[in-house]
Short mmCIF file of C-alpha atoms in Angstrom, two decimals:
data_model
loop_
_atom_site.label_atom_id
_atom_site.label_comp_id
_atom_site.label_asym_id
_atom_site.label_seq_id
_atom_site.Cartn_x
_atom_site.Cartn_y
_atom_site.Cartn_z
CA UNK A 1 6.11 16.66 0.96
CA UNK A 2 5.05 14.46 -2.14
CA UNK A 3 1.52 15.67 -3.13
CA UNK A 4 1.70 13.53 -6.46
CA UNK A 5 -2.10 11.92 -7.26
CA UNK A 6 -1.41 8.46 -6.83
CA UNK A 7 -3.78 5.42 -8.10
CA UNK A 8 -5.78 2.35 -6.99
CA UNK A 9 -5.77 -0.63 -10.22
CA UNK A 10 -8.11 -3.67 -10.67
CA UNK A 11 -6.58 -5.74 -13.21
CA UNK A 12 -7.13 -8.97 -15.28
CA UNK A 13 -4.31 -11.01 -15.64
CA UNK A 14 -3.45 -11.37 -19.41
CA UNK A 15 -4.41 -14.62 -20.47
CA UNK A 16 -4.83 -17.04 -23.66
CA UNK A 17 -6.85 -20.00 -24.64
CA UNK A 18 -5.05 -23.16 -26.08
CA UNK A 19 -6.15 -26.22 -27.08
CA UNK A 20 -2.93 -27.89 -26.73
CA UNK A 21 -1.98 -29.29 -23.61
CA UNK A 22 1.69 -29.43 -22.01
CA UNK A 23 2.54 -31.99 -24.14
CA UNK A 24 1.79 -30.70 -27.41
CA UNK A 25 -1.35 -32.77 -27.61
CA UNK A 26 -4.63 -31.91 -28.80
CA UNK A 27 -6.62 -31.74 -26.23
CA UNK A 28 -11.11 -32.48 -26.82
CA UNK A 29 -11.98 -31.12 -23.74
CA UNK A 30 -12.38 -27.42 -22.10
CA UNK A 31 -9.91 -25.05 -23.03
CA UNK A 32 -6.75 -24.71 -21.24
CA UNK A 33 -5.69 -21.07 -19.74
CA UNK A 34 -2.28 -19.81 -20.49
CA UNK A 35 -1.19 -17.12 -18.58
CA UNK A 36 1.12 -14.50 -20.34
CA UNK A 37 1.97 -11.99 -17.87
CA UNK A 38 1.95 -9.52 -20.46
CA UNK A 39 2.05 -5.78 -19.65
CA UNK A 40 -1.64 -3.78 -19.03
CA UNK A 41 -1.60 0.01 -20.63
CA UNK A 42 -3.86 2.72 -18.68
CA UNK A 43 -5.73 3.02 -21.76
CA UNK A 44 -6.70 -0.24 -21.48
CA UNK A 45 -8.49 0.51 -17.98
CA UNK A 46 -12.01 1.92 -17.30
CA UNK A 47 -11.34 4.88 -15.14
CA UNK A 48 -14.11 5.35 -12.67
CA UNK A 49 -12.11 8.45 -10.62
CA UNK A 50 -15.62 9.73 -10.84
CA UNK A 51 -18.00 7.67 -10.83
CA UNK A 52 -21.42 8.07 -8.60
CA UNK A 53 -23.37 5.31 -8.79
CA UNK A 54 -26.89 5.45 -7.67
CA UNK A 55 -29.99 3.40 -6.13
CA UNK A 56 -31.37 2.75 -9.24
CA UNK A 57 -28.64 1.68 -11.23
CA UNK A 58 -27.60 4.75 -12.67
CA UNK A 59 -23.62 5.79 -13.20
CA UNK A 60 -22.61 9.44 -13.79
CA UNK A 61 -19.25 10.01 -14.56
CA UNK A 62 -17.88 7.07 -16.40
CA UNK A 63 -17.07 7.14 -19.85
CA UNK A 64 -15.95 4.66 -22.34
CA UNK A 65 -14.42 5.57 -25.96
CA UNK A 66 -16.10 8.75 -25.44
CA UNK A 67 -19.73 7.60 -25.20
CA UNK A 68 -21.00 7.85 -21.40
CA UNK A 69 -21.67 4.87 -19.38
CA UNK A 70 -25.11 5.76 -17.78
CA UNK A 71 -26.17 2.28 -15.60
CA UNK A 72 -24.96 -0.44 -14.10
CA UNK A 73 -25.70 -2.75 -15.97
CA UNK A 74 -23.88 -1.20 -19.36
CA UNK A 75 -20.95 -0.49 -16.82
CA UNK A 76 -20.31 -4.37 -15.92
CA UNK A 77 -20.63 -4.97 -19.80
CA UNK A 78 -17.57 -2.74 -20.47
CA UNK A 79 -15.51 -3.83 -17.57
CA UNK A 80 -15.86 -8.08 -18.82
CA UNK A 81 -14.31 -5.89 -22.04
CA UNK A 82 -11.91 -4.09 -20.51
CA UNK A 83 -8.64 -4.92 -18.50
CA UNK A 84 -9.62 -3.63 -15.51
CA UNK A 85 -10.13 -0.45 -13.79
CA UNK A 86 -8.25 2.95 -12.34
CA UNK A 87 -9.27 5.11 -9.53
CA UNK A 88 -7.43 8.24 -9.02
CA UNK A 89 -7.40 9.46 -5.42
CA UNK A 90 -9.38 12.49 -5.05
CA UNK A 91 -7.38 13.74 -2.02
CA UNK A 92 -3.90 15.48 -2.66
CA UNK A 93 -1.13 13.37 -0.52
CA UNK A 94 -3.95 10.30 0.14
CA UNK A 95 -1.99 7.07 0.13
CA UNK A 96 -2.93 3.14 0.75
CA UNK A 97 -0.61 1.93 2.89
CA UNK A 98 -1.55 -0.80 4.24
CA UNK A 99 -3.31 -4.21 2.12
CA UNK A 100 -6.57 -4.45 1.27
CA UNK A 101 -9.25 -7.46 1.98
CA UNK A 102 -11.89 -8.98 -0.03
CA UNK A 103 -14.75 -10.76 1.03
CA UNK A 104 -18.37 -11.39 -0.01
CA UNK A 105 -17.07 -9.45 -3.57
CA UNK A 106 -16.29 -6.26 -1.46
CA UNK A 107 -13.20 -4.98 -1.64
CA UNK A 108 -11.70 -3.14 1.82
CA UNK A 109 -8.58 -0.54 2.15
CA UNK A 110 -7.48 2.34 3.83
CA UNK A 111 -6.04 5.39 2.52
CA UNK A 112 -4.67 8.29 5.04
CA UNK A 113 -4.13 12.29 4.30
CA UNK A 114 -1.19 13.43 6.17
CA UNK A 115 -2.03 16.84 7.94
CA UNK A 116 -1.62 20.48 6.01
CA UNK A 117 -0.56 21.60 9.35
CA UNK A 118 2.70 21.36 10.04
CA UNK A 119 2.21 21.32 14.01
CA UNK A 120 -0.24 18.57 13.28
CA UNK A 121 1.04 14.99 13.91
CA UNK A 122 -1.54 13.02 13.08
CA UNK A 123 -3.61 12.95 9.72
CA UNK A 124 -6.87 11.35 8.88
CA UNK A 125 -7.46 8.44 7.49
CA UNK A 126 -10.10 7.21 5.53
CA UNK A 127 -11.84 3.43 4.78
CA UNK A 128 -12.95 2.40 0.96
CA UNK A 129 -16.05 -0.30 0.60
CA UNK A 130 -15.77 -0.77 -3.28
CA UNK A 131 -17.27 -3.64 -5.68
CA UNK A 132 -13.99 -5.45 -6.92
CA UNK A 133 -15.45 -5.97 -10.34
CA UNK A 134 -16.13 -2.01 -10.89
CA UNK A 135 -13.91 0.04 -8.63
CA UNK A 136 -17.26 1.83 -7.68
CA UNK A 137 -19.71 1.86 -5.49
CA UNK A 138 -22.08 -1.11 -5.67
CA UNK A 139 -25.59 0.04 -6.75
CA UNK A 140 -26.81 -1.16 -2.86
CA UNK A 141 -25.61 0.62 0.20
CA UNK A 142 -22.76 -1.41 1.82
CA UNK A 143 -21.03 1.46 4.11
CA UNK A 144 -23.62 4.16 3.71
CA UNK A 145 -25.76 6.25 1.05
CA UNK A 146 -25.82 10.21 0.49
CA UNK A 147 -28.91 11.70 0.07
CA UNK A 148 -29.98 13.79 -2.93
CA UNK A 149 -33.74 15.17 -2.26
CA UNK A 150 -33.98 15.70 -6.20
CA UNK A 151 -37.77 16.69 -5.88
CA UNK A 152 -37.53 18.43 -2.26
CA UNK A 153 -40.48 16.99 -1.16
CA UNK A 154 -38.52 15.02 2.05
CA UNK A 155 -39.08 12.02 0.71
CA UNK A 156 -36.45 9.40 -0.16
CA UNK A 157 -37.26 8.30 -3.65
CA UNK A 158 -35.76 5.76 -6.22
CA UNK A 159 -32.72 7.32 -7.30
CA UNK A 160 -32.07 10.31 -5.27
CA UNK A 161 -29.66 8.07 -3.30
CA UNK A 162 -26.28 7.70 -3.98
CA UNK A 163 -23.85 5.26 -2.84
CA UNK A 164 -20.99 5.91 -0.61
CA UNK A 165 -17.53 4.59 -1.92
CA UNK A 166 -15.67 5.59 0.98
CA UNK A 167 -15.92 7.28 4.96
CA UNK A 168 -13.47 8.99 7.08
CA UNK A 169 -12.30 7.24 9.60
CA UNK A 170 -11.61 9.93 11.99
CA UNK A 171 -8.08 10.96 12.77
CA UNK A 172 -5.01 8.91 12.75
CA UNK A 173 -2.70 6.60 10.66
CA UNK A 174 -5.14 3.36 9.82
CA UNK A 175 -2.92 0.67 7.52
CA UNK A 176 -5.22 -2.55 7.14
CA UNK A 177 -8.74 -3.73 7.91
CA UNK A 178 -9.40 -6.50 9.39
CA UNK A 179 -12.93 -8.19 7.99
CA UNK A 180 -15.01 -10.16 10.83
CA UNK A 181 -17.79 -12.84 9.92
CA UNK A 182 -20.31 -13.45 12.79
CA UNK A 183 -23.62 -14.78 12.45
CA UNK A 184 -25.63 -11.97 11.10
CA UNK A 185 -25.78 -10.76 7.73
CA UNK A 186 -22.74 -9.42 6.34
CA UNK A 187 -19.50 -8.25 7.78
CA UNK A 188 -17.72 -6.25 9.99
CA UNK A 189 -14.31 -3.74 9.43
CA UNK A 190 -12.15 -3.34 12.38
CA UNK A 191 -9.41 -0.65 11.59
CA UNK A 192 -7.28 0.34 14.30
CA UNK A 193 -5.83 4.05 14.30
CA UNK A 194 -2.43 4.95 15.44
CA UNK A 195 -4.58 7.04 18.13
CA UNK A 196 -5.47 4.17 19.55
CA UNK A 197 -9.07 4.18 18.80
CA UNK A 198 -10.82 1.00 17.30
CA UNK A 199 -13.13 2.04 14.92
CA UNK A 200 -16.25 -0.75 13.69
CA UNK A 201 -17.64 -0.55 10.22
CA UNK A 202 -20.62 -2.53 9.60
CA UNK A 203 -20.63 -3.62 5.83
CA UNK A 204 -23.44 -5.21 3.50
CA UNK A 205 -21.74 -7.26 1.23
CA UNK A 206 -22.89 -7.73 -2.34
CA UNK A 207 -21.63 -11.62 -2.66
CA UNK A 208 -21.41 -14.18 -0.42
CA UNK A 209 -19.64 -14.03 2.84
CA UNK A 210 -20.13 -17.87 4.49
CA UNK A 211 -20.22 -21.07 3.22
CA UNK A 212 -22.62 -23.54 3.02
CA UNK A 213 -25.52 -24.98 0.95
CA UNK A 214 -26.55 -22.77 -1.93
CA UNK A 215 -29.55 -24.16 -3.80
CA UNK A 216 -31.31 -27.79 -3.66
CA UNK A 217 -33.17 -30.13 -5.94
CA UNK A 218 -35.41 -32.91 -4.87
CA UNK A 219 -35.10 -36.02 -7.12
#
């Protein structure tokens, strides 16, 4: 069997500003984007493999040129800098293999872990909430939290919380979510397994999931 590391990418298109238009004239207003297609090197990507990104805002595990990228804010500073980003599947044999959705900012997609045992037929599969800018966790819970009781006092305090990236989904082959919008806040995951099962994944989205009126002024 393959047990290669494979990768997850977030990448910026290459792109240039003219001030030209189409026709070779200059052109007084905004800008216009050119798109180059050009190729993106790894190096040019923030890897956040790593990454843990807490309650407060704080990031372990990311560096950039060396110097450690320590919150949240500093993190979304380097990534409108970088190209993109890289995650590196922790799992030996974990694949995506089916497309991913994104909605409200959140981006959705399975990966599955074929079984060690060879009498096994069915793996177990797993479902990644991640904020499409970053690659990480956002720094609010939208699939879950872990707790770390830093002072061991029982008490849930600023920072001892961090972030889920990704859940199991229980056993079976799971390919692609499908994201539900009802009336509440939010949204919901359906992933189907090749066991049958139907699992529901509530998700708090950092962006907006609905239309409608944003902000007002009275004149």
């Amino acid at each position: 069997a393959n047990t290669d590391e494979q990768s997850y990418y977030g990448i910026k298109e290459p792109f240039t500003f003219t001030d030209t238009n189409s026709n070779g004239f200059f052109d007084f207003g905004e800008p216009i984007t050119a798109w180059t297609w050009g190729s993106i090197l790894r190096s040019n990507l923030i890897n956040v493999s790593n990454a843990i990104v807490h309650d407060d805002k704080r990031i372990e595990n990311v560096t950039v040129s060396s110097v450690p990228v320590v919150s949240w804010d500093d993190l979304i500073d380097e990534i409108d800098i970088a190209k993109g980003w890289s995650l590196d599947f922790a799992i030996s044999k974990e694949r995506n293999l089916g497309q991913a959705s994104l909605l409200g900012e959140l981006l959705t997609f399975t990966t599955y872990v074929p079984s060690d045992d060879i009498c096994s037929f069915e793996g177990e599969s797993y479902l990644y909430g991640l904020y499409y800018k970053t690659g990480t966790a956002f720094y609010k819970s939208v699939i879950g939290t872990i707790h770390h009781d830093i002072d061991t006092d029982g008490k849930v305090d600023k920072g001892e919380l961090e972030i889920k990236k990704t859940i199991s989904l229980g056993q079976g082959l799971a390919i692609t979510p499908n994201i539900h919008v009802g009336k509440g806040e939010g949204s919901k995951a359906f992933v189907q397994t090749s066991t049958g099962a139907i699992e529901v994944i509530e998700q708090i989205n950092p962006g907006a999931t609905k239309s409608g009126v944003i902000s007002w002024q009275e004149q």
